Amino acid sequence: MRVLLVEDDAMIGTSVRAGLRQDGFAIDWVTDGQAAENALAVRGGQEAYDLVLLDLGLPKKGGLDVLRGLRARGLDVPVLIMTARDAVADRVAGLDAGADDYLVKPFDLDELAARVRALHRRRSGRAEALLRHEHDSDVITLDPARREVRRNDVPVALSAREFAVLEALLERAGAVLSRTQLEEKLYGWDEEPGSNTIEVYIHGLRKKLGSDLIRNVRGVGYTIGMR
Ligand code: CA
């Protein structure tokens, strides 16, 4: 999944980006409110980001203004506020302005990741944390919190990016995802995907989970669960 991180504190930004990347998220990081608006406008539409992590005290344009602008334009992307101000009034203002959740700094990276996953799950309309897919006589399950994939209840070791590709496909089972859509779930701005990396991950997944689990729809992309 792709996350926009809006944070002007270099230390916090660096550690959040590193921590979430380790969990297989694609992170775009901007350091002021104006850049955040630009990122959301340029990438446009509802599909651009799965989540926004938003600091409130920001240069150029405050986080609350960014949030209000976002909601005024009808974007309903989940927003988690990260704020050092622990005043109740700030949190209330944030939630009133359309934030979905908040964390008070300093926070634990594991807690941040857990909340990110919870918001994403709610957004995808899943109450269950587990993604499950039946394929021929195989049952594939993916647990986003434990970063665990099982085939017929036997754990399968995947790389972080193989995991992210599988998660993206399972979340939209039955839909065809283009290579670009998959790349957007995997890479932030400062990471240049190689020319055939998606194919490499798909190849790895097929090897580990069955050769016909992921179908290639020629000229369109990849899909799970469509016959
Ligand atoms: Ca700040």
Short mmCIF file of N, CA and C in Angstrom, two decimals, residues 11 31-32 55 96 109 122 135 140-141 148 189 191 195 204:
data_model
loop_
_atom_site.label_atom_id
_atom_site.label_comp_id
_atom_site.label_asym_id
_atom_site.label_seq_id
_atom_site.Cartn_x
_atom_site.Cartn_y
_atom_site.Cartn_z
N MET A 11 14.15 13.72 11.85
CA MET A 11 14.41 12.49 12.59
C MET A 11 13.17 11.60 12.62
N THR A 31 7.75 17.50 3.34
CA THR A 31 8.10 18.12 4.61
C THR A 31 7.38 19.44 4.86
N ASP A 32 6.43 19.82 4.00
CA ASP A 32 5.60 20.99 4.34
C ASP A 32 4.19 20.82 3.79
N ASP A 55 1.40 15.40 10.04
CA ASP A 55 1.82 16.22 11.18
C ASP A 55 0.97 17.49 11.16
N ASP A 96 -12.43 16.63 14.10
CA ASP A 96 -13.53 17.39 13.52
C ASP A 96 -13.26 17.78 12.07
N LEU A 109 6.71 2.79 16.82
CA LEU A 109 6.54 2.47 15.40
C LEU A 109 5.62 1.28 15.17
N ARG A 122 -10.29 -1.00 7.50
CA ARG A 122 -11.62 -0.40 7.62
C ARG A 122 -12.03 0.19 6.27
N HIS A 135 -8.27 -21.51 -3.99
CA HIS A 135 -7.82 -21.66 -5.36
C HIS A 135 -7.63 -23.14 -5.64
N ILE A 140 -5.17 -20.13 0.45
CA ILE A 140 -4.09 -19.20 0.73
C ILE A 140 -4.61 -18.17 1.74
N THR A 141 -3.87 -17.95 2.82
CA THR A 141 -4.26 -16.89 3.76
C THR A 141 -3.09 -15.93 3.94
N GLU A 148 2.34 -12.68 7.60
CA GLU A 148 2.44 -14.13 7.44
C GLU A 148 1.52 -14.62 6.34
N TRP A 189 8.65 7.71 -4.23
CA TRP A 189 9.26 8.54 -5.27
C TRP A 189 10.75 8.31 -5.43
N GLU A 191 12.50 5.76 -4.94
CA GLU A 191 12.93 4.40 -5.27
C GLU A 191 12.57 4.12 -6.72
N SER A 195 13.32 -2.55 -14.43
CA SER A 195 12.40 -2.68 -15.56
C SER A 195 11.54 -3.93 -15.47
N GLY A 204 8.37 -15.27 -8.33
CA GLY A 204 8.65 -15.81 -7.00
C GLY A 204 7.39 -16.31 -6.32
#
